XYZ file of C-alpha atoms in Angstrom:
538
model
C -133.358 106.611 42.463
C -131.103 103.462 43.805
C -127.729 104.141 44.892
C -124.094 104.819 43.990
C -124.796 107.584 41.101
C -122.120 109.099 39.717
C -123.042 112.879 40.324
C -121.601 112.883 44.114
C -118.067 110.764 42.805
C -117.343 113.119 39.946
C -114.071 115.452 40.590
C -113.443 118.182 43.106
C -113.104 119.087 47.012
C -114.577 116.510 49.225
C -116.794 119.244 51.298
C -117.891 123.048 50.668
C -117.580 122.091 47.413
C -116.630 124.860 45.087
C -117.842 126.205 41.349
C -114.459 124.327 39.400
C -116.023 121.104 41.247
C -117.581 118.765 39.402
C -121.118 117.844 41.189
C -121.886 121.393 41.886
C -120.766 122.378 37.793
C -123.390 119.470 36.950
C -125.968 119.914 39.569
C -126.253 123.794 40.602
C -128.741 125.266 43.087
C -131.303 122.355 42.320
C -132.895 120.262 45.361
C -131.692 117.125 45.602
C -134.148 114.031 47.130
C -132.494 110.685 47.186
C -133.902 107.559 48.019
C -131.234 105.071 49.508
C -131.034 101.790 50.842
C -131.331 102.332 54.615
C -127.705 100.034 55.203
C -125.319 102.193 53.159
C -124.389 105.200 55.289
C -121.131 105.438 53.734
C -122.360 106.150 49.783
C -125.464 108.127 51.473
C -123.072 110.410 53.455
C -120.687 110.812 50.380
C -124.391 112.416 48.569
C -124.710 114.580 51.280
C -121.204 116.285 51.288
C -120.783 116.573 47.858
C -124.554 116.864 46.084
C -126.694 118.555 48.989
C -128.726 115.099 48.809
C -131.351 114.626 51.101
C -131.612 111.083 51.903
C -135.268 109.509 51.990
C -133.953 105.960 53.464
C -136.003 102.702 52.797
C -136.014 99.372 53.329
C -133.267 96.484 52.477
C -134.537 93.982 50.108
C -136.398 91.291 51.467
C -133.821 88.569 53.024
C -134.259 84.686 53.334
C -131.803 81.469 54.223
C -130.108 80.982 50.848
C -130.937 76.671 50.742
C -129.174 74.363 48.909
C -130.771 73.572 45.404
C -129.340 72.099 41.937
C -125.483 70.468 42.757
C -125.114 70.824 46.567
C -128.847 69.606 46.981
C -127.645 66.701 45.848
C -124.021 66.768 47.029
C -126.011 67.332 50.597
C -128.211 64.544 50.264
C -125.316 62.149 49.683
C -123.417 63.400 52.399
C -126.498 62.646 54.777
C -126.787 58.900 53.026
C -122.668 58.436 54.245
C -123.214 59.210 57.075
C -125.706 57.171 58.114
C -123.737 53.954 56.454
C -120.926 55.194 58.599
C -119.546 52.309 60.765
C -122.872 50.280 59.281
C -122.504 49.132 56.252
C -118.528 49.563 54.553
C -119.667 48.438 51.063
C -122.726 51.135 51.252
C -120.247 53.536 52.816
C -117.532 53.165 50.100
C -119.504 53.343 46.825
C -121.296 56.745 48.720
C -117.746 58.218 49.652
C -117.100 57.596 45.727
C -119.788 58.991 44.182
C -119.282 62.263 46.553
C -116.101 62.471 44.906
C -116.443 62.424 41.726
C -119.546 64.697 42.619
C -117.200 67.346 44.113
C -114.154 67.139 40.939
C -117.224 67.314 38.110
C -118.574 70.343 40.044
C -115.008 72.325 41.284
C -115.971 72.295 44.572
C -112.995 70.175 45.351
C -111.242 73.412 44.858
C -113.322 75.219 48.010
C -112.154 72.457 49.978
C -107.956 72.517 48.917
C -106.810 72.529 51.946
C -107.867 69.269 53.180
C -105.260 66.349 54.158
C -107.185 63.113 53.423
C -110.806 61.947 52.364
C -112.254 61.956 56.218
C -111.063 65.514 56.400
C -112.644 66.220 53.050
C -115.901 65.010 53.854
C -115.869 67.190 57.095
C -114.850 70.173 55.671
C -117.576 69.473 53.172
C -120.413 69.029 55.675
C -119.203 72.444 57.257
C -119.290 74.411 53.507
C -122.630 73.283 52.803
C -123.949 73.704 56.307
C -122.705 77.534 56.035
C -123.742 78.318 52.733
C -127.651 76.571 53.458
C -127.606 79.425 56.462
C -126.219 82.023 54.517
C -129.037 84.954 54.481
C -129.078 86.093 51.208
C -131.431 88.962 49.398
C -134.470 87.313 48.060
C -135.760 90.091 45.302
C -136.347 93.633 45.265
C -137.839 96.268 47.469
C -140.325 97.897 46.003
C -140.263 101.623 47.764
C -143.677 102.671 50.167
C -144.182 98.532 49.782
C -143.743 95.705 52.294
C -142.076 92.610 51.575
C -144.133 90.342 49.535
C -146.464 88.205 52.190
C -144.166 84.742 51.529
C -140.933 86.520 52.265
C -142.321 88.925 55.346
C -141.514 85.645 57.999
C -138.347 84.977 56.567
C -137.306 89.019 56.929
C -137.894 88.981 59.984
C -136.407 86.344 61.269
C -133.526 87.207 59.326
C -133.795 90.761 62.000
C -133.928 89.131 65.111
C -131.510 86.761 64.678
C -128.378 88.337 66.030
C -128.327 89.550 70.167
C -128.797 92.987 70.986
C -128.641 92.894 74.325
C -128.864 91.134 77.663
C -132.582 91.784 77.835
C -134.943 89.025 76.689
C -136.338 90.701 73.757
C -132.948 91.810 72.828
C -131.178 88.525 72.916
C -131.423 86.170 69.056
C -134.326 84.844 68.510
C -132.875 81.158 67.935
C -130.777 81.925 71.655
C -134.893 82.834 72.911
C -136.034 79.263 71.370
C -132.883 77.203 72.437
C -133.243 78.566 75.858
C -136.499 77.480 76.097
C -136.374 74.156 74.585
C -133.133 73.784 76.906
C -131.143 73.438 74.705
C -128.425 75.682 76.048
C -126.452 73.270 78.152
C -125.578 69.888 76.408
C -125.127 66.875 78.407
C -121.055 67.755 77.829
C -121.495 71.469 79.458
C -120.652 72.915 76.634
C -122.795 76.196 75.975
C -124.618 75.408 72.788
C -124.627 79.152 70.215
C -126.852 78.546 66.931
C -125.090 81.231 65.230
C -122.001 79.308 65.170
C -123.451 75.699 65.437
C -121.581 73.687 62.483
C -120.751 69.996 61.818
C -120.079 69.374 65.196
C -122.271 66.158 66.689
C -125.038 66.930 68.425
C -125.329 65.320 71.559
C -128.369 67.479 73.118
C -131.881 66.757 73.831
C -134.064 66.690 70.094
C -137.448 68.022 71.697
C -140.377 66.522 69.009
C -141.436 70.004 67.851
C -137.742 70.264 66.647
C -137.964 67.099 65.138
C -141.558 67.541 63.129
C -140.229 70.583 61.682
C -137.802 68.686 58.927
C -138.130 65.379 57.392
C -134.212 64.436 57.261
C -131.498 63.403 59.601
C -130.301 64.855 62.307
C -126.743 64.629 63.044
C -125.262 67.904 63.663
C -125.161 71.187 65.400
C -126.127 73.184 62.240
C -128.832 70.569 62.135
C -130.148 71.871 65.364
C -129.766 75.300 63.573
C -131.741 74.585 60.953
C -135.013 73.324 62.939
C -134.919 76.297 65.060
C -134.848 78.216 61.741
C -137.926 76.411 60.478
C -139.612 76.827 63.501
C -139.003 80.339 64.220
C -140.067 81.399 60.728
C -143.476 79.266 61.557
C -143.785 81.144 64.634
C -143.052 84.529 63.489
C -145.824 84.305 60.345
C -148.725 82.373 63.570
C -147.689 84.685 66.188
C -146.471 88.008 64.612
C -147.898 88.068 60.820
C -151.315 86.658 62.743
C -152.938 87.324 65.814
C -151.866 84.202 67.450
C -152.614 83.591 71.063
C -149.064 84.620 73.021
C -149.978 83.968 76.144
C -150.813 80.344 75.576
C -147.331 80.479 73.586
C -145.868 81.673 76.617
C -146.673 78.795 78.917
C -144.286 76.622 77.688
C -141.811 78.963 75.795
C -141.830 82.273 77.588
C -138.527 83.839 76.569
C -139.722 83.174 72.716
C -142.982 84.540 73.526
C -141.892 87.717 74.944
C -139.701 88.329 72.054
C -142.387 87.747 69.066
C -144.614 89.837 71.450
C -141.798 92.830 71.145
C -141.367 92.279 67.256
C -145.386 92.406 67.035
C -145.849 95.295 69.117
C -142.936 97.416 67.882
C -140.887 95.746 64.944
C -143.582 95.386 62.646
C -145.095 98.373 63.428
C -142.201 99.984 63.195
C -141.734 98.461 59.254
C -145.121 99.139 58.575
C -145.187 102.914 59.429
C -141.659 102.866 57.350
C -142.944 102.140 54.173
C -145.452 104.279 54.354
C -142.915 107.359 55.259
C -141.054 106.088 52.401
C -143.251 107.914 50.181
C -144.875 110.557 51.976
C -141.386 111.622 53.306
C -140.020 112.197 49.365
C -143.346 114.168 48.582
C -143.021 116.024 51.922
C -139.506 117.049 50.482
C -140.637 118.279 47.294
C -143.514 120.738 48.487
C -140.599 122.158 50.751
C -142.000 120.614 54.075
C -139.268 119.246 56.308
C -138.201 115.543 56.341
C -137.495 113.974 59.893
C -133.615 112.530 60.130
C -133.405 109.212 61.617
C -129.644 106.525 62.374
C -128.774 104.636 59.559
C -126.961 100.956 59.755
C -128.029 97.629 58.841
C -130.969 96.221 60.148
C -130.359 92.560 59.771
C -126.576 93.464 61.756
C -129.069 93.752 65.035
C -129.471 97.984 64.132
C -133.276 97.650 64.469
C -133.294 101.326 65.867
C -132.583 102.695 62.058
C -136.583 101.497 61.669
C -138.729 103.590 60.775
C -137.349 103.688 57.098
C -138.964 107.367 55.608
C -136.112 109.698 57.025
C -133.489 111.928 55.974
C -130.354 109.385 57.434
C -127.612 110.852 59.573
C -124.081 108.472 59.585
C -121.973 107.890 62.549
C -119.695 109.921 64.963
C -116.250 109.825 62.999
C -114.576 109.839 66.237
C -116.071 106.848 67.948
C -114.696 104.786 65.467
C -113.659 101.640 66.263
C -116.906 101.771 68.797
C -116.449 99.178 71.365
C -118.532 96.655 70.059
C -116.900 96.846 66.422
C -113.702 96.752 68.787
C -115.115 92.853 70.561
C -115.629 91.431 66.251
C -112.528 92.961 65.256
C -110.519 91.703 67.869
C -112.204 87.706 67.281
C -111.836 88.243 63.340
C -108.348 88.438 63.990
C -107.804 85.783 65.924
C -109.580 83.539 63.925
C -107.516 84.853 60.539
C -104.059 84.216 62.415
C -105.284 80.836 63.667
C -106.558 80.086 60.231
C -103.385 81.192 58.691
C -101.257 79.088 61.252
C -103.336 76.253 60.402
C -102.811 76.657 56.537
C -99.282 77.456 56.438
C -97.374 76.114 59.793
C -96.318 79.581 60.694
C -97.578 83.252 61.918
C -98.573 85.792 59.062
C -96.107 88.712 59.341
C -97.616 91.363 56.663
C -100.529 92.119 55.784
C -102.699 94.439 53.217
C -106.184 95.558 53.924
C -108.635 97.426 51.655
C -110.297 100.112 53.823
C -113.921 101.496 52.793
C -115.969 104.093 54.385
C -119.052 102.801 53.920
C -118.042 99.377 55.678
C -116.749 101.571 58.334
C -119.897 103.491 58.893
C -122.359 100.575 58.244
C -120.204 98.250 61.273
C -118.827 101.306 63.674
C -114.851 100.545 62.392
C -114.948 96.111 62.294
C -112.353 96.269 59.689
C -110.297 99.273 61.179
C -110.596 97.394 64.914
C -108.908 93.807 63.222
C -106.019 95.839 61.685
C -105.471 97.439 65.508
C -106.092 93.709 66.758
C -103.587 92.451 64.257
C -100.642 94.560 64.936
C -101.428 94.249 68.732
C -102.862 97.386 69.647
C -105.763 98.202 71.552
C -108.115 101.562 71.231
C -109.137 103.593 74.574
C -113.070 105.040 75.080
C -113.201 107.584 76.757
C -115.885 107.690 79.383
C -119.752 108.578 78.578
C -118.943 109.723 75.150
C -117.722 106.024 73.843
C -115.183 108.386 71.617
C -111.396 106.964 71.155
C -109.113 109.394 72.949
C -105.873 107.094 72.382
C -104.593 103.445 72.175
C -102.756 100.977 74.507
C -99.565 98.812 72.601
C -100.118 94.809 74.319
C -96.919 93.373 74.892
C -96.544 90.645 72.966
C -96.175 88.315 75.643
C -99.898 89.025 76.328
C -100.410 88.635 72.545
C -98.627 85.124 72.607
C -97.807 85.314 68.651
C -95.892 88.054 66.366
C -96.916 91.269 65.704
C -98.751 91.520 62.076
C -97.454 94.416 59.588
C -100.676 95.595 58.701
C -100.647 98.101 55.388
C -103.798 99.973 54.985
C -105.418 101.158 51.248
C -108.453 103.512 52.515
C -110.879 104.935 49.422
C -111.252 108.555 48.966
C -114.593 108.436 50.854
C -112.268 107.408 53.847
C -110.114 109.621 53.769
C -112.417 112.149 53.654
C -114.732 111.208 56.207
C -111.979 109.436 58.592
C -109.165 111.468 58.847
C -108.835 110.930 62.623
C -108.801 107.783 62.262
C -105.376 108.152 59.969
C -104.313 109.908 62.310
C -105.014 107.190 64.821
C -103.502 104.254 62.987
C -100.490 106.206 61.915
C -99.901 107.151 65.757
C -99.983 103.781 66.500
C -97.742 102.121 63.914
C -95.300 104.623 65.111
C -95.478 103.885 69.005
C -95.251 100.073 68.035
C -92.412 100.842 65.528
C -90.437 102.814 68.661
C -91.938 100.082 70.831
C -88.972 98.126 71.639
C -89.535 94.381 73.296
C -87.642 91.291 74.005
C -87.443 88.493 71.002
C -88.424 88.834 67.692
C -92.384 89.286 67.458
C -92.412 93.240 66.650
C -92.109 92.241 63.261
C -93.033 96.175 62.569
C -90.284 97.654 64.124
C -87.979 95.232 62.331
C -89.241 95.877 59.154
C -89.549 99.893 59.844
C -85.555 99.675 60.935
C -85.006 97.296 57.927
C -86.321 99.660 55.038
C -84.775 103.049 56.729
C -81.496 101.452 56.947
C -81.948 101.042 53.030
C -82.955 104.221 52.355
C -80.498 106.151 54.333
C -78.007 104.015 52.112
C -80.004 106.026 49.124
C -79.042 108.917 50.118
C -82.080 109.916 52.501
C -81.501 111.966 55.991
C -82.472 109.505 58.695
C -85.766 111.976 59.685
C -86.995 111.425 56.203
C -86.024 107.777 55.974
C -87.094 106.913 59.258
C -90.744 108.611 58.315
C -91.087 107.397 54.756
C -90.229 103.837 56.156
C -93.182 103.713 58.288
C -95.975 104.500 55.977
C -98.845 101.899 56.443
C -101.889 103.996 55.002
C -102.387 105.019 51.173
C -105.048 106.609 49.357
C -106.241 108.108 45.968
C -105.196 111.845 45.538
C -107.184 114.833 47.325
C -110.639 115.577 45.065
C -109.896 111.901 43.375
C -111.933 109.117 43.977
C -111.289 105.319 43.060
C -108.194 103.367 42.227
C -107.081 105.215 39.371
C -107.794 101.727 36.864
C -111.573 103.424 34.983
C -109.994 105.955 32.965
C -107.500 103.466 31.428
C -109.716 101.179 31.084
C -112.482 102.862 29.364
C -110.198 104.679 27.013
C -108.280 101.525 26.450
C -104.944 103.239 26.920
C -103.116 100.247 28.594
C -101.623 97.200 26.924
C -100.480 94.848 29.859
C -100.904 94.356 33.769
C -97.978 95.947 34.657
C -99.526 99.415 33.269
C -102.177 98.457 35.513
C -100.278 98.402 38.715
C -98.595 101.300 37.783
C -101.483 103.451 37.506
C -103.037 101.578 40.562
C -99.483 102.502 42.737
C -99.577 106.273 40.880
C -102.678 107.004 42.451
C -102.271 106.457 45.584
C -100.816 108.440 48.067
C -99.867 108.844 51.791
C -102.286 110.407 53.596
C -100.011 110.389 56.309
C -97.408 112.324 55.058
C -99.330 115.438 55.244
C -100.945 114.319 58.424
C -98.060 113.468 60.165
C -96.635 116.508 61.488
C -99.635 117.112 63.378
C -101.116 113.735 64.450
C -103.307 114.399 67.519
C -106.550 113.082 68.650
C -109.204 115.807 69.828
C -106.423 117.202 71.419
C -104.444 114.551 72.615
C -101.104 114.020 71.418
C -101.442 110.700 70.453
C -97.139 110.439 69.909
C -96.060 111.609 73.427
C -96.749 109.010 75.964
C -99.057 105.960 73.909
C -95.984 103.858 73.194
C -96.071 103.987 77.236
C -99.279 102.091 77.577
C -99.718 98.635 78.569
C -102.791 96.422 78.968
């Protein structure tokens, strides 16, 4: 019951597993019914290859806006009070601007907020950390297996589902986009399109329709302001119009786009949630008398994957070689653009290396987000092919398209990567070498500099410049074949390590290249990824 046992991490070959493995010495011939949370493919896949689990998926815990309460309640409240004795009243203003203060050094969360020059800038970076964290969705409890949510937390959990867009179609798009739309909010006097995903402490300037404004008793100043009403009244609407048999066509004569999405997520979501936990337990006593448990996609829910409902089924992971899909391609590609310009903004200059910590359930659960920002980092792009979405090779952007340096991105995958991604190491190693041979005026392929830079050293060791030249472009490491983890538990546990130097040591021990075995055969479904990528321009 739960997830993450130890049976399917335990020692041994990562598939077919053998009778000197581990899971199969502990677990034997007996059938194997596992119910798992219905947003962890990765840890759900790693119980099918290596403990002949099948999966009985159910639902995510019930999820709600996370609030403010206790010290950034109040750190909120006076933060609304200075701002509206901005530019009114300087004494009022002054004492208020003290008192946050002092709030934020007794509390420590001065030290969220380090990087900001002055007070003003303080104070704004404040109203943008407490904005994010009050629309944070967060789990609110347990779920219960064959059970709903509890009635208070059903609105909420839904909402939470059709927040993000899905599509172009109306019931695909967010639910807040639906209600913005129709209370035109969209278009602000300053043309600006107005998103309330990414609404923060920006001043609103927009229309504030009354059924906005009855739905919160405080002051509205801001763009996450605006987010916050159309929370409120979304989760209203959901529990009169979805949770109860309220009238949607009368809904629909003033907010049609809204109505024809609550009509979808009566007609199909619910239902959909309802038959779920219902197949949650009649799928796991189908299993044991032997009858045969339907399979069903597995993903997050509340990430816009509303086709893994049903929950009940025996989940199936993704297609190893559409990773990065397209779509994780589009977030990967904005994540890191938003790190560099973060990075620029914190230090004065471009970030040049870069580690990343690679996990295959991440990967599974987002179709490659993490995977697509290191590609989107170093400046390379993947290629789909056509109809089957798969990758089939990559495309090195000049960096006069890129209009910044290259990053040196170093990957550390877990074992369940490497076992269930290995053409994707394949991938990434292909292209670090076509941007290491990728030569380009000035001094922004900061990878092939720093791929010349260490073979030149270890040729001067002694090394033949086919061996240096490959050892110097390693980017991707990993725990051993048939290990698992970072190589830190058993020292730990046994106590067998006196310092944090011993720790690094074991951590560096156990990890490995996976490209060195991989790389005298890196190709891609057949494509030889080496031969003509480097040649590819966007």
């Amino acid at each position: 019951m739960g997830k993450h046992g130890n049976l399917e991490w335990l020692p041994g070959k990562s598939t077919a597993l053998s009778a000197d493995c581990w899971p199969d010495i502990a677990l034997g011939p007996l059938p194997h019914f596992y119910p798992f949370i219905v947003n962890d493919p990765g840890e759900g896949a790693q119980a099918k290859r290596r403990s002949q689990a099948v999966i009985i998926d159910h639902l995510m815990p019930p999820l709600a806006r996370a609030e403010l309460y206790g010290a950034m309640a109040e750190l909120e409240a006076l933060t609304d009070e200075y701002y509206q004795a901005l530019d009114i009243d300087p004494r009022r203003e002054a004492l208020i601007r003290g008192q946050i203060l002092v709030h934020l050094r007794d509390t420590g969360i001065d030290q969220e907020l380090a990087h900001a020059s002055d007070d003003a800038e303080l104070l704004n970076e404040l109203d943008t950390f407490l904005c994010d964290i009050k629309e944070s969705q967060i789990r609110h409890g347990l779920h219960v297996l064959g059970t709903l949510p509890p009635e208070k937390k059903r609105a909420g959990t839904l909402v939470a589902l059709l927040r993000l867009p899905r599509g172009e179609a109306v019931a695909q798009r967010g639910l807040l986009h639906n209600l913005a739309r129709d209370l035109g909010l969209i278009e602000q006097h300053d043309g600006k399109p107005f998103d309330p995903l990414t609404a923060a402490n920006e001043l609103w300037q927009g229309p504030r329709p009354a059924i906005l404004i009855e739905q919160l008793d405080a002051p509205w100043r801001t763009g996450a302001d605006t987010r916050e009403r159309l929370e409120l009244l979304a989760e209203r609407w959901v529990s009169d119009y979805v949770l109860a048999p309220g009238c949607l066509d009368e809904l629909a004569r003033d907010y049609p786009d809204t109505a024809e999405q609550l009509r979808y997520a009566r007609e199909h979501l619910w239902v959909a949630m309802q038959r779920g936990v219902k197949m949650e337990l009649q799928s796991l006593l189908d299993g044991l008398e032997g009858i045969f448990v339907p399979a069903g996609p597995s993903g997050a829910p509340s990430r816009g994957r509303l086709d893994t409902l049903p929950t009940g089924r025996n989940f199936f992971s993704v297609d190893n070689r559409s990773i990065p899909s397209p779509a994780a391609w589009t977030l990967g590609e904005k994540s890191a653009q938003a790190f560099v310009e973060r990075y620029l903004q914190d230090n004065g200059d471009y970030p040049r290396r870069l580690g990343l910590s690679i996990w295959g359930t991440a990967t599974m659960r987002t179709g490659g987000d993490d995977i697509a920002q290191a590609f989107a980092l170093m400046g390379v792009r993947p290629k789909w092919s056509l109809g089957s979405q798969r990758v089939s090779d990559f495309e090195v952007i000049p960096s006069m398209l890129l209009n910044r340096p290259r990053v040196d991105v170093t990957l550390r995958v877990s074992g369940f990567f490497r076992d269930a991604f290995p053409n994707v190491i394949r991938l990434f190693d292909a292209a670090v070498q076509a941007v290491a041979a990728y030569e380009e005026p000035g001094n922004s392929n900061t990878i092939r500099e720093a791929v010349l830079a260490r073979q030149q050293t270890l040729e001067t060791q002694g090394l033949s410049p086919e061996i240096a030249a490959q050892e110097a472009s390693y980017r991707i490491f990993g725990s051993k074949p048939g290990e698992y983890g970072a190589g830190l538990n058993r020292l730990i546990e046994n106590r067998a390590w006196e310092s944090a130097d011993d720790l690094a040591d074991a951590y560096l021990d156990a990890g490995l290249t996976p490209t060195a075995s991989l790389r005298s055969r890196v190709r891609l479904h057949g494509v030889p990824l080496n031969s003509n990528s480097r040649g590819w321009m966007r």
